PDB file of C-alpha atoms in Angstrom:
ATOM      1  CA  MET N   1      -4.395   1.985 -25.271  1.00  0.00           C
ATOM      2  CA  THR N   2      -4.087   2.401 -21.190  1.00  0.00           C
ATOM      3  CA  PHE N   3      -2.626   0.643 -19.204  1.00  0.00           C
ATOM      4  CA  ILE N   4      -6.477  -0.407 -17.167  1.00  0.00           C
ATOM      5  CA  ASP N   5      -7.666  -0.625 -20.761  1.00  0.00           C
ATOM      6  CA  TYR N   6      -5.378  -3.461 -21.171  1.00  0.00           C
ATOM      7  CA  LEU N   7      -6.530  -4.659 -17.734  1.00  0.00           C
ATOM      8  CA  LEU N   8      -9.721  -4.729 -19.009  1.00  0.00           C
ATOM      9  CA  ALA N   9      -9.267  -6.558 -22.272  1.00  0.00           C
ATOM     10  CA  GLN N  10      -7.734  -9.158 -20.633  1.00  0.00           C
ATOM     11  CA  GLY N  11     -10.490 -10.002 -18.237  1.00  0.00           C
ATOM     12  CA  LEU N  12      -7.769  -9.386 -15.327  1.00  0.00           C
ATOM     13  CA  ASN N  13      -9.768  -8.573 -11.893  1.00  0.00           C
ATOM     14  CA  TYR N  14      -8.010  -4.985 -10.424  1.00  0.00           C
ATOM     15  CA  LYS N  15      -8.853  -2.064  -8.138  1.00  0.00           C
ATOM     16  CA  GLU N  16      -7.635   0.959  -8.307  1.00  0.00           C
ATOM     17  CA  ASN N  17      -6.160   2.916  -5.219  1.00  0.00           C
ATOM     18  CA  VAL N  18      -6.838   1.240  -2.902  1.00  0.00           C
ATOM     19  CA  ASP N  19      -5.348   1.170   0.865  1.00  0.00           C
ATOM     20  CA  SER N  20      -2.997  -0.673   1.450  1.00  0.00           C
ATOM     21  CA  SER N  21      -3.254  -0.376   5.031  1.00  0.00           C
ATOM     22  CA  LYS N  22      -6.240  -2.587   4.964  1.00  0.00           C
ATOM     23  CA  ILE N  23      -3.950  -5.061   3.515  1.00  0.00           C
ATOM     24  CA  THR N  24      -0.915  -5.421   4.961  1.00  0.00           C
ATOM     25  CA  SER N  25      -0.651  -6.951   8.382  1.00  0.00           C
ATOM     26  CA  ILE N  26       0.390  -4.007  10.306  1.00  0.00           C
ATOM     27  CA  LYS N  27      -2.536  -2.104   9.374  1.00  0.00           C
ATOM     28  CA  ALA N  28      -0.425   0.526   7.805  1.00  0.00           C
ATOM     29  CA  GLY N  29       0.788   2.701   4.449  1.00  0.00           C
ATOM     30  CA  GLY N  30       0.193   4.557   1.909  1.00  0.00           C
ATOM     31  CA  GLN N  31      -2.533   4.295  -1.283  1.00  0.00           C
ATOM     32  CA  ILE N  32      -1.295   0.977  -3.780  1.00  0.00           C
ATOM     33  CA  LYS N  33      -2.371   3.643  -7.734  1.00  0.00           C
ATOM     34  CA  THR N  34      -3.383  -0.604  -8.552  1.00  0.00           C
ATOM     35  CA  VAL N  35      -4.075  -3.704  -7.858  1.00  0.00           C
ATOM     36  CA  ILE N  36      -4.527  -6.935  -9.662  1.00  0.00           C
ATOM     37  CA  TYR N  37      -5.882 -10.502  -8.854  1.00  0.00           C
ATOM     38  CA  PRO N  38      -5.199 -12.905 -11.064  1.00  0.00           C
ATOM     39  CA  ASN N  39      -7.018 -16.195 -10.944  1.00  0.00           C
ATOM     40  CA  ASN N  40      -4.839 -18.653 -12.582  1.00  0.00           C
ATOM     41  CA  LYS N  41      -1.560 -19.253 -13.706  1.00  0.00           C
ATOM     42  CA  LYS N  42      -2.585 -17.354 -16.896  1.00  0.00           C
ATOM     43  CA  GLU N  43      -3.883 -14.526 -15.873  1.00  0.00           C
ATOM     44  CA  PHE N  44      -1.500 -14.097 -13.579  1.00  0.00           C
ATOM     45  CA  THR N  45       1.392 -14.129 -16.752  1.00  0.00           C
ATOM     46  CA  ALA N  46      -0.587 -11.632 -18.087  1.00  0.00           C
ATOM     47  CA  ALA N  47      -0.235  -9.490 -15.240  1.00  0.00           C
ATOM     48  CA  VAL N  48       2.831  -9.202 -15.846  1.00  0.00           C
ATOM     49  CA  MET N  49       3.243  -9.026 -18.822  1.00  0.00           C
ATOM     50  CA  ALA N  50       0.302  -5.754 -18.773  1.00  0.00           C
ATOM     51  CA  CYS N  51       3.273  -3.701 -16.368  1.00  0.00           C
ATOM     52  CA  SER N  52       6.292  -4.787 -18.431  1.00  0.00           C
ATOM     53  CA  ARG N  53       3.953  -3.377 -21.542  1.00  0.00           C
ATOM     54  CA  PHE N  54       3.238  -0.179 -20.044  1.00  0.00           C
ATOM     55  CA  HIS N  55       6.872   0.348 -17.938  1.00  0.00           C
ATOM     56  CA  ILE N  56       4.541  -0.340 -15.331  1.00  0.00           C
ATOM     57  CA  LYS N  57       6.774  -0.716 -12.058  1.00  0.00           C
ATOM     58  CA  PHE N  58       5.122  -3.503 -10.215  1.00  0.00           C
ATOM     59  CA  LYS N  59       5.309  -6.346  -7.152  1.00  0.00           C
ATOM     60  CA  ILE N  60       4.087  -9.986  -6.465  1.00  0.00           C
ATOM     61  CA  LEU N  61       3.220 -10.806  -3.085  1.00  0.00           C
ATOM     62  CA  GLY N  62       1.374 -13.065  -1.012  1.00  0.00           C
ATOM     63  CA  GLY N  63      -0.822 -12.080   1.520  1.00  0.00           C
ATOM     64  CA  CYS N  64       1.610  -9.270   2.655  1.00  0.00           C
ATOM     65  CA  THR N  65       2.335 -10.626   6.339  1.00  0.00           C
ATOM     66  CA  ASN N  66       5.926  -9.273   6.082  1.00  0.00           C
ATOM     67  CA  SER N  67       6.106  -5.875   3.920  1.00  0.00           C
ATOM     68  CA  CYS N  68       4.063  -2.697   4.134  1.00  0.00           C
ATOM     69  CA  PHE N  69       3.994   0.394   1.862  1.00  0.00           C
ATOM     70  CA  SER N  70       5.149   3.658   2.362  1.00  0.00           C
ATOM     71  CA  ASP N  71       2.715   6.563   3.706  1.00  0.00           C
ATOM     72  CA  ASN N  72       3.725   8.273   0.307  1.00  0.00           C
ATOM     73  CA  GLY N  73       1.923   5.300  -1.189  1.00  0.00           C
ATOM     74  CA  TYR N  74       2.994   2.813  -4.183  1.00  0.00           C
ATOM     75  CA  ASP N  75       2.649   4.593  -7.832  1.00  0.00           C
ATOM     76  CA  GLY N  76       2.864   1.362  -9.373  1.00  0.00           C
ATOM     77  CA  ALA N  77       0.672  -2.449  -9.752  1.00  0.00           C
ATOM     78  CA  VAL N  78       0.631  -5.043  -6.446  1.00  0.00           C
ATOM     79  CA  ILE N  79      -0.265  -8.321  -8.626  1.00  0.00           C
ATOM     80  CA  PHE N  80      -0.953 -10.792  -5.735  1.00  0.00           C
ATOM     81  CA  THR N  81      -1.369 -14.630  -5.854  1.00  0.00           C
ATOM     82  CA  SER N  82      -4.020 -14.713  -3.077  1.00  0.00           C
ATOM     83  CA  ASN N  83      -6.433 -15.995  -5.606  1.00  0.00           C
ATOM     84  CA  LEU N  84      -3.474 -18.916  -7.254  1.00  0.00           C
ATOM     85  CA  LYS N  85      -4.161 -21.623  -3.873  1.00  0.00           C
ATOM     86  CA  SER N  86      -5.015 -24.884  -5.684  1.00  0.00           C
ATOM     87  CA  ILE N  87      -3.872 -27.468  -3.289  1.00  0.00           C
ATOM     88  CA  LYS N  88      -3.391 -31.269  -4.827  1.00  0.00           C
ATOM     89  CA  ILE N  89      -1.739 -34.677  -3.747  1.00  0.00           C
ATOM     90  CA  GLU N  90       0.563 -35.965  -6.587  1.00  0.00           C
ATOM     91  CA  GLY N  91       1.673 -39.486  -4.921  1.00  0.00           C
ATOM     92  CA  GLU N  92       3.629 -38.698  -1.715  1.00  0.00           C
ATOM     93  CA  ASN N  93       3.911 -35.117  -2.528  1.00  0.00           C
ATOM     94  CA  ILE N  94       1.617 -32.452  -1.848  1.00  0.00           C
ATOM     95  CA  VAL N  95       0.861 -29.811  -4.547  1.00  0.00           C
ATOM     96  CA  ALA N  96       0.135 -26.450  -4.256  1.00  0.00           C
ATOM     97  CA  GLU N  97       0.066 -22.529  -6.106  1.00  0.00           C
ATOM     98  CA  ALA N  98       1.654 -19.822  -5.397  1.00  0.00           C
ATOM     99  CA  GLY N  99      -1.446 -18.360  -3.143  1.00  0.00           C
ATOM    100  CA  ALA N 100      -1.928 -20.803  -0.961  1.00  0.00           C
ATOM    101  CA  THR N 101      -1.098 -20.249   3.221  1.00  0.00           C
ATOM    102  CA  ILE N 102       0.907 -22.483   4.803  1.00  0.00           C
ATOM    103  CA  SER N 103      -1.206 -23.171   7.409  1.00  0.00           C
ATOM    104  CA  GLU N 104      -3.825 -24.100   4.373  1.00  0.00           C
ATOM    105  CA  ILE N 105      -1.199 -26.415   2.937  1.00  0.00           C
ATOM    106  CA  LEU N 106      -0.226 -27.983   6.102  1.00  0.00           C
ATOM    107  CA  ARG N 107      -4.037 -28.701   6.842  1.00  0.00           C
ATOM    108  CA  PHE N 108      -4.916 -30.317   3.577  1.00  0.00           C
ATOM    109  CA  ALA N 109      -1.881 -32.477   4.326  1.00  0.00           C
ATOM    110  CA  ALA N 110      -3.000 -33.263   7.591  1.00  0.00           C
ATOM    111  CA  HIS N 111      -6.348 -34.479   6.585  1.00  0.00           C
ATOM    112  CA  ASN N 112      -5.334 -36.722   4.038  1.00  0.00           C
ATOM    113  CA  ASP N 113      -3.107 -38.156   6.525  1.00  0.00           C
ATOM    114  CA  LYS N 114       0.211 -36.767   5.907  1.00  0.00           C
ATOM    115  CA  GLU N 115       2.274 -34.395   7.242  1.00  0.00           C
ATOM    116  CA  ILE N 116       4.936 -31.758   6.412  1.00  0.00           C
ATOM    117  CA  ALA N 117       5.536 -29.984   9.830  1.00  0.00           C
ATOM    118  CA  SER N 118       3.592 -29.255  12.278  1.00  0.00           C
ATOM    119  CA  GLU N 119       6.447 -26.732  13.320  1.00  0.00           C
ATOM    120  CA  LEU N 120       5.536 -24.420  10.020  1.00  0.00           C
ATOM    121  CA  PHE N 121       1.722 -23.994  11.427  1.00  0.00           C
ATOM    122  CA  GLY N 122       0.522 -20.667  12.131  1.00  0.00           C
ATOM    123  CA  ILE N 123       3.269 -18.627  10.068  1.00  0.00           C
ATOM    124  CA  PRO N 124       1.416 -15.924   8.269  1.00  0.00           C
ATOM    125  CA  GLY N 125       1.422 -15.292   4.494  1.00  0.00           C
ATOM    126  CA  THR N 126       1.245 -17.730   1.771  1.00  0.00           C
ATOM    127  CA  ILE N 127       4.020 -20.792   0.565  1.00  0.00           C
ATOM    128  CA  GLY N 128       5.254 -18.012  -2.848  1.00  0.00           C
ATOM    129  CA  GLY N 129       7.032 -15.716  -0.242  1.00  0.00           C
ATOM    130  CA  ALA N 130       7.364 -18.624   1.975  1.00  0.00           C
ATOM    131  CA  VAL N 131      10.178 -20.228  -0.475  1.00  0.00           C
ATOM    132  CA  ARG N 132      11.194 -16.231  -1.422  1.00  0.00           C
ATOM    133  CA  ASN N 133      12.484 -16.085   1.816  1.00  0.00           C
ATOM    134  CA  ASN N 134      12.634 -20.056   3.339  1.00  0.00           C
ATOM    135  CA  ALA N 135      10.578 -18.726   6.057  1.00  0.00           C
ATOM    136  CA  GLY N 136      11.145 -21.461   9.032  1.00  0.00           C
ATOM    137  CA  ALA N 137      10.059 -21.365  13.013  1.00  0.00           C
ATOM    138  CA  TYR N 138      10.919 -23.775  16.083  1.00  0.00           C
ATOM    139  CA  GLY N 139      13.936 -26.002  14.078  1.00  0.00           C
ATOM    140  CA  LYS N 140      11.995 -26.364  10.627  1.00  0.00           C
ATOM    141  CA  GLU N 141      12.273 -24.468   7.551  1.00  0.00           C
ATOM    142  CA  ILE N 142      10.485 -24.868   3.272  1.00  0.00           C
ATOM    143  CA  ALA N 143      13.991 -25.878   2.266  1.00  0.00           C
ATOM    144  CA  ASP N 144      13.627 -28.861   4.560  1.00  0.00           C
ATOM    145  CA  PHE N 145      10.856 -29.974   2.543  1.00  0.00           C
ATOM    146  CA  PHE N 146      10.435 -28.025  -1.164  1.00  0.00           C
ATOM    147  CA  ILE N 147      11.017 -30.645  -3.824  1.00  0.00           C
ATOM    148  CA  SER N 148      10.832 -28.365  -6.810  1.00  0.00           C
ATOM    149  CA  GLY N 149       8.847 -24.829  -8.698  1.00  0.00           C
ATOM    150  CA  GLU N 150       7.608 -24.021 -11.416  1.00  0.00           C
ATOM    151  CA  PHE N 151       8.665 -20.457 -11.590  1.00  0.00           C
ATOM    152  CA  PHE N 152       7.901 -17.593 -13.881  1.00  0.00           C
ATOM    153  CA  ASP N 153      10.577 -15.533 -14.747  1.00  0.00           C
ATOM    154  CA  THR N 154       9.674 -11.430 -14.957  1.00  0.00           C
ATOM    155  CA  SER N 155      12.056 -10.936 -17.043  1.00  0.00           C
ATOM    156  CA  ASN N 156      11.858 -12.438 -20.494  1.00  0.00           C
ATOM    157  CA  PHE N 157       7.882 -14.373 -19.322  1.00  0.00           C
ATOM    158  CA  LYS N 158       9.562 -17.989 -19.754  1.00  0.00           C
ATOM    159  CA  THR N 159       8.188 -21.001 -17.028  1.00  0.00           C
ATOM    160  CA  LEU N 160      11.082 -22.701 -16.089  1.00  0.00           C
ATOM    161  CA  ILE N 161      11.055 -25.703 -13.095  1.00  0.00           C
ATOM    162  CA  LEU N 162      14.272 -25.325 -10.525  1.00  0.00           C
ATOM    163  CA  ASP N 163      14.528 -28.003  -8.151  1.00  0.00           C
ATOM    164  CA  ARG N 164      15.513 -27.867  -3.830  1.00  0.00           C
ATOM    165  CA  GLU N 165      19.465 -27.420  -5.412  1.00  0.00           C
ATOM    166  CA  ASN N 166      18.917 -24.294  -8.229  1.00  0.00           C
ATOM    167  CA  LEU N 167      16.974 -22.197  -5.178  1.00  0.00           C
ATOM    168  CA  LEU N 168      20.593 -22.436  -3.281  1.00  0.00           C
ATOM    169  CA  PHE N 169      18.184 -21.844   0.386  1.00  0.00           C
ATOM    170  CA  SER N 170      20.102 -20.644   3.489  1.00  0.00           C
ATOM    171  CA  TYR N 171      18.712 -18.797   6.314  1.00  0.00           C
ATOM    172  CA  ARG N 172      15.744 -16.619   5.662  1.00  0.00           C
ATOM    173  CA  TYR N 173      17.015 -16.946   2.332  1.00  0.00           C
ATOM    174  CA  SER N 174      16.729 -18.028  -1.207  1.00  0.00           C
ATOM    175  CA  TYR N 175      18.342 -17.404  -5.022  1.00  0.00           C
ATOM    176  CA  LEU N 176      14.647 -15.471  -5.550  1.00  0.00           C
ATOM    177  CA  GLN N 177      15.500 -12.365  -3.149  1.00  0.00           C
ATOM    178  CA  SER N 178      18.164 -11.897  -5.501  1.00  0.00           C
ATOM    179  CA  SER N 179      16.301 -13.052  -9.120  1.00  0.00           C
ATOM    180  CA  THR N 180      13.590 -12.138 -11.607  1.00  0.00           C
ATOM    181  CA  LEU N 181      11.410 -15.475 -10.756  1.00  0.00           C
ATOM    182  CA  ALA N 182       8.036 -15.841  -8.647  1.00  0.00           C
ATOM    183  CA  LEU N 183       7.450 -18.578  -7.812  1.00  0.00           C
ATOM    184  CA  ILE N 184       3.944 -20.319  -9.689  1.00  0.00           C
ATOM    185  CA  GLU N 185       3.575 -23.284  -7.896  1.00  0.00           C
ATOM    186  CA  CYS N 186       5.932 -25.911  -5.545  1.00  0.00           C
ATOM    187  CA  ARG N 187       5.946 -29.517  -4.715  1.00  0.00           C
ATOM    188  CA  LEU N 188       6.450 -30.479  -1.966  1.00  0.00           C
ATOM    189  CA  LYS N 189       7.594 -33.941   0.466  1.00  0.00           C
ATOM    190  CA  THR N 190       5.172 -35.254   3.404  1.00  0.00           C
ATOM    191  CA  ARG N 191       5.676 -38.069   5.264  1.00  0.00           C
ATOM    192  CA  PRO N 192       2.420 -40.578   6.090  1.00  0.00           C
ATOM    193  CA  SER N 193       0.661 -39.458   9.499  1.00  0.00           C
ATOM    194  CA  GLU N 194      -2.364 -39.491  11.099  1.00  0.00           C
ATOM    195  CA  LYS N 195      -5.172 -36.509  10.689  1.00  0.00           C
ATOM    196  CA  GLU N 196      -5.801 -36.300  14.416  1.00  0.00           C
ATOM    197  CA  LYS N 197      -1.674 -36.004  15.545  1.00  0.00           C
ATOM    198  CA  CYS N 198      -1.848 -33.634  12.910  1.00  0.00           C
ATOM    199  CA  PHE N 199      -4.253 -31.483  14.461  1.00  0.00           C
ATOM    200  CA  ASN N 200      -3.224 -32.420  17.626  1.00  0.00           C
ATOM    201  CA  ASP N 201       0.348 -30.850  17.158  1.00  0.00           C
ATOM    202  CA  PHE N 202      -1.168 -27.391  15.430  1.00  0.00           C
ATOM    203  CA  LYS N 203      -3.640 -26.812  18.485  1.00  0.00           C
ATOM    204  CA  ARG N 204      -0.009 -26.681  20.015  1.00  0.00           C
ATOM    205  CA  ILE N 205       2.159 -24.974  18.063  1.00  0.00           C
ATOM    206  CA  THR N 206      -0.643 -22.278  17.666  1.00  0.00           C
ATOM    207  CA  GLN N 207      -0.613 -22.441  22.507  1.00  0.00           C
ATOM    208  CA  ILE N 208       2.760 -21.321  22.002  1.00  0.00           C
ATOM    209  CA  ARG N 209       2.667 -18.697  19.135  1.00  0.00           C
ATOM    210  CA  ARG N 210       0.525 -17.052  21.586  1.00  0.00           C
ATOM    211  CA  ALA N 211       2.390 -17.680  24.436  1.00  0.00           C
ATOM    212  CA  GLN N 212       5.279 -15.910  22.873  1.00  0.00           C
ATOM    213  CA  GLN N 213       4.248 -13.298  19.928  1.00  0.00           C
ATOM    214  CA  PRO N 214       2.206 -10.831  20.191  1.00  0.00           C
ATOM    215  CA  ASN N 215      -1.702  -9.876  19.322  1.00  0.00           C
ATOM    216  CA  GLU N 216      -0.920  -6.356  18.267  1.00  0.00           C
ATOM    217  CA  PRO N 217      -0.778  -5.496  13.838  1.00  0.00           C
ATOM    218  CA  SER N 218       2.751  -7.043  13.011  1.00  0.00           C
ATOM    219  CA  LEU N 219       5.068  -7.764  10.289  1.00  0.00           C
ATOM    220  CA  GLY N 220       6.109 -10.867  11.936  1.00  0.00           C
ATOM    221  CA  SER N 221       9.962 -11.230  13.027  1.00  0.00           C
ATOM    222  CA  PHE N 222      11.528  -7.818  11.876  1.00  0.00           C
ATOM    223  CA  TYR N 223      15.393  -8.398  11.582  1.00  0.00           C
ATOM    224  CA  LYS N 224      16.957 -11.703  10.941  1.00  0.00           C
ATOM    225  CA  ARG N 225      19.050 -14.288  13.136  1.00  0.00           C
ATOM    226  CA  ARG N 226      22.758 -14.062  11.679  1.00  0.00           C
ATOM    227  CA  ASP N 227      25.794 -14.762  13.179  1.00  0.00           C
ATOM    228  CA  GLY N 228      24.603 -16.485  16.177  1.00  0.00           C
ATOM    229  CA  VAL N 229      23.232 -12.945  16.649  1.00  0.00           C
ATOM    230  CA  ILE N 230      19.874 -13.097  18.633  1.00  0.00           C
ATOM    231  CA  PRO N 231      17.509  -9.663  17.020  1.00  0.00           C
ATOM    232  CA  ALA N 232      14.622  -9.993  19.851  1.00  0.00           C
ATOM    233  CA  LYS N 233      17.700 -10.547  22.981  1.00  0.00           C
ATOM    234  CA  LEU N 234      19.907  -7.935  21.062  1.00  0.00           C
ATOM    235  CA  ILE N 235      17.130  -5.374  21.302  1.00  0.00           C
ATOM    236  CA  ASP N 236      15.583  -6.590  24.326  1.00  0.00           C
ATOM    237  CA  ASP N 237      19.867  -6.197  26.081  1.00  0.00           C
ATOM    238  CA  LEU N 238      19.716  -2.491  24.570  1.00  0.00           C
ATOM    239  CA  GLY N 239      16.533  -1.993  26.707  1.00  0.00           C
ATOM    240  CA  LEU N 240      14.372  -1.037  23.874  1.00  0.00           C
ATOM    241  CA  LYS N 241      11.475  -3.403  24.452  1.00  0.00           C
ATOM    242  CA  GLY N 242       8.185  -1.461  25.051  1.00  0.00           C
ATOM    243  CA  TYR N 243      10.564   1.359  23.337  1.00  0.00           C
ATOM    244  CA  THR N 244       7.855   3.795  21.468  1.00  0.00           C
ATOM    245  CA  VAL N 245       8.195   6.372  18.022  1.00  0.00           C
ATOM    246  CA  GLY N 246       4.354   7.475  17.358  1.00  0.00           C
ATOM    247  CA  GLY N 247       2.116   4.945  17.409  1.00  0.00           C
ATOM    248  CA  ALA N 248       4.446   2.233  16.237  1.00  0.00           C
ATOM    249  CA  SER N 249       6.337   0.127  19.689  1.00  0.00           C
ATOM    250  CA  VAL N 250       9.168  -2.561  20.103  1.00  0.00           C
ATOM    251  CA  SER N 251       6.844  -5.182  21.549  1.00  0.00           C
ATOM    252  CA  LYS N 252       6.672  -6.097  25.245  1.00  0.00           C
ATOM    253  CA  LYS N 253       6.568  -9.754  24.680  1.00  0.00           C
ATOM    254  CA  HIS N 254       8.874 -10.453  21.935  1.00  0.00           C
ATOM    255  CA  ALA N 255      11.504  -7.396  21.251  1.00  0.00           C
ATOM    256  CA  GLY N 256      12.034  -9.016  17.784  1.00  0.00           C
ATOM    257  CA  PHE N 257       8.482  -7.665  16.628  1.00  0.00           C
ATOM    258  CA  ILE N 258       7.758  -4.253  15.719  1.00  0.00           C
ATOM    259  CA  VAL N 259       4.080  -3.679  16.824  1.00  0.00           C
ATOM    260  CA  ASN N 260       1.157  -1.282  15.882  1.00  0.00           C
ATOM    261  CA  SER N 261       0.493  -0.058  19.333  1.00  0.00           C
ATOM    262  CA  ASP N 262      -1.405   2.971  18.219  1.00  0.00           C
ATOM    263  CA  LYS N 263      -2.352   3.909  14.738  1.00  0.00           C
ATOM    264  CA  CYS N 264       0.747   4.097  13.824  1.00  0.00           C
ATOM    265  CA  THR N 265       2.711   5.489  10.149  1.00  0.00           C
ATOM    266  CA  VAL N 266       4.700   3.706   7.962  1.00  0.00           C
ATOM    267  CA  ASN N 267       7.060   6.597   8.213  1.00  0.00           C
ATOM    268  CA  GLU N 268       6.818   5.717  12.624  1.00  0.00           C
ATOM    269  CA  ILE N 269       7.984   2.102  11.892  1.00  0.00           C
ATOM    270  CA  GLU N 270      10.627   3.586  10.195  1.00  0.00           C
ATOM    271  CA  LYS N 271      12.299   5.391  12.342  1.00  0.00           C
ATOM    272  CA  LEU N 272      11.768   2.709  15.086  1.00  0.00           C
ATOM    273  CA  ALA N 273      13.960   0.571  12.845  1.00  0.00           C
ATOM    274  CA  GLU N 274      16.214   3.351  12.944  1.00  0.00           C
ATOM    275  CA  TYR N 275      16.628   3.828  16.080  1.00  0.00           C
ATOM    276  CA  ILE N 276      17.095   0.481  16.582  1.00  0.00           C
ATOM    277  CA  GLU N 277      19.941  -0.450  14.235  1.00  0.00           C
ATOM    278  CA  TYR N 278      21.557   2.894  15.039  1.00  0.00           C
ATOM    279  CA  ALA N 279      20.913   1.774  18.867  1.00  0.00           C
ATOM    280  CA  ALA N 280      22.872  -2.196  17.604  1.00  0.00           C
ATOM    281  CA  VAL N 281      25.485  -0.800  15.831  1.00  0.00           C
ATOM    282  CA  ASN N 282      26.449   2.182  18.716  1.00  0.00           C
ATOM    283  CA  LYS N 283      26.929  -0.163  21.281  1.00  0.00           C
ATOM    284  CA  TYR N 284      27.776  -3.612  19.787  1.00  0.00           C
ATOM    285  CA  GLY N 285      28.952  -3.247  16.575  1.00  0.00           C
ATOM    286  CA  ILE N 286      26.205  -4.778  15.194  1.00  0.00           C
ATOM    287  CA  HIS N 287      24.574  -4.552  11.824  1.00  0.00           C
ATOM    288  CA  LEU N 288      20.735  -5.381  12.294  1.00  0.00           C
ATOM    289  CA  ILE N 289      19.423  -7.173   8.836  1.00  0.00           C
ATOM    290  CA  ARG N 290      15.785  -6.454   8.112  1.00  0.00           C
ATOM    291  CA  GLU N 291      13.492  -9.562   7.415  1.00  0.00           C
ATOM    292  CA  ALA N 292      10.449  -7.176   6.991  1.00  0.00           C
ATOM    293  CA  GLU N 293      10.022  -5.046   3.546  1.00  0.00           C
ATOM    294  CA  ILE N 294       9.228  -1.540   3.384  1.00  0.00           C
ATOM    295  CA  ILE N 295       8.690  -0.959   0.151  1.00  0.00           C
ATOM    296  CA  LYS N 296       8.300   2.425  -2.106  1.00  0.00           C
TER     297      LYS N 296
END
């Protein structure tokens, strides 16, 4: 039995030879050999176990908003959690599956007169990726609201519950980044609020984002802040705002973003990033750490 035969036997929804530029938010990249879209927790674990059984390398992704694939493609399987998007209320908390987007969760809470953090509205991607990377904006981050989560260990196929302390959250980091754990669903704390107030806050945050962030396709903030270094300011100080390699550019609006300004390739994104990093070390002795990921 082949890998594809097994996926069929398990009733898993899959596609072959998928153009990743149609999926990732920066609109660039090569073909992915196999993409799997599980519809529930059982199918999610079955997809992971299928890859293991047939020794297929794999990645688990949500919205593909902070990652892209090499121009040479990805000779493995990508398991997308985008169909695992159940959101419900349990007491004063929100319980959301890994594929629900942050904005969907915040809107759901607001419709039920509950608030998590309006500052997070508009952050692209899913709660699975947000927990893994401790996503945040305007002084708020997921760690502030995360209570606990159900995780699947992709190395031993066990399911376990971990709370906030177990994840060792710090700035744009959680323990998930150095583990074989994948979020299935999480519990987030809320506070009472009013629907109208929440949606007014969402509108305000959206206006701020539009004013500050580029409209062109991007991977979001390309570098992490650390040790008091603000990457956008550093890149601006280097005189690289608007600097271009092929179709990839440093955003003229916000230097912390690399954008697809003209049908760029991932190789051009990589070359631009390497030049920025070289310039930062050469002039300031600062090593920039990437937040965005190029998958090879």
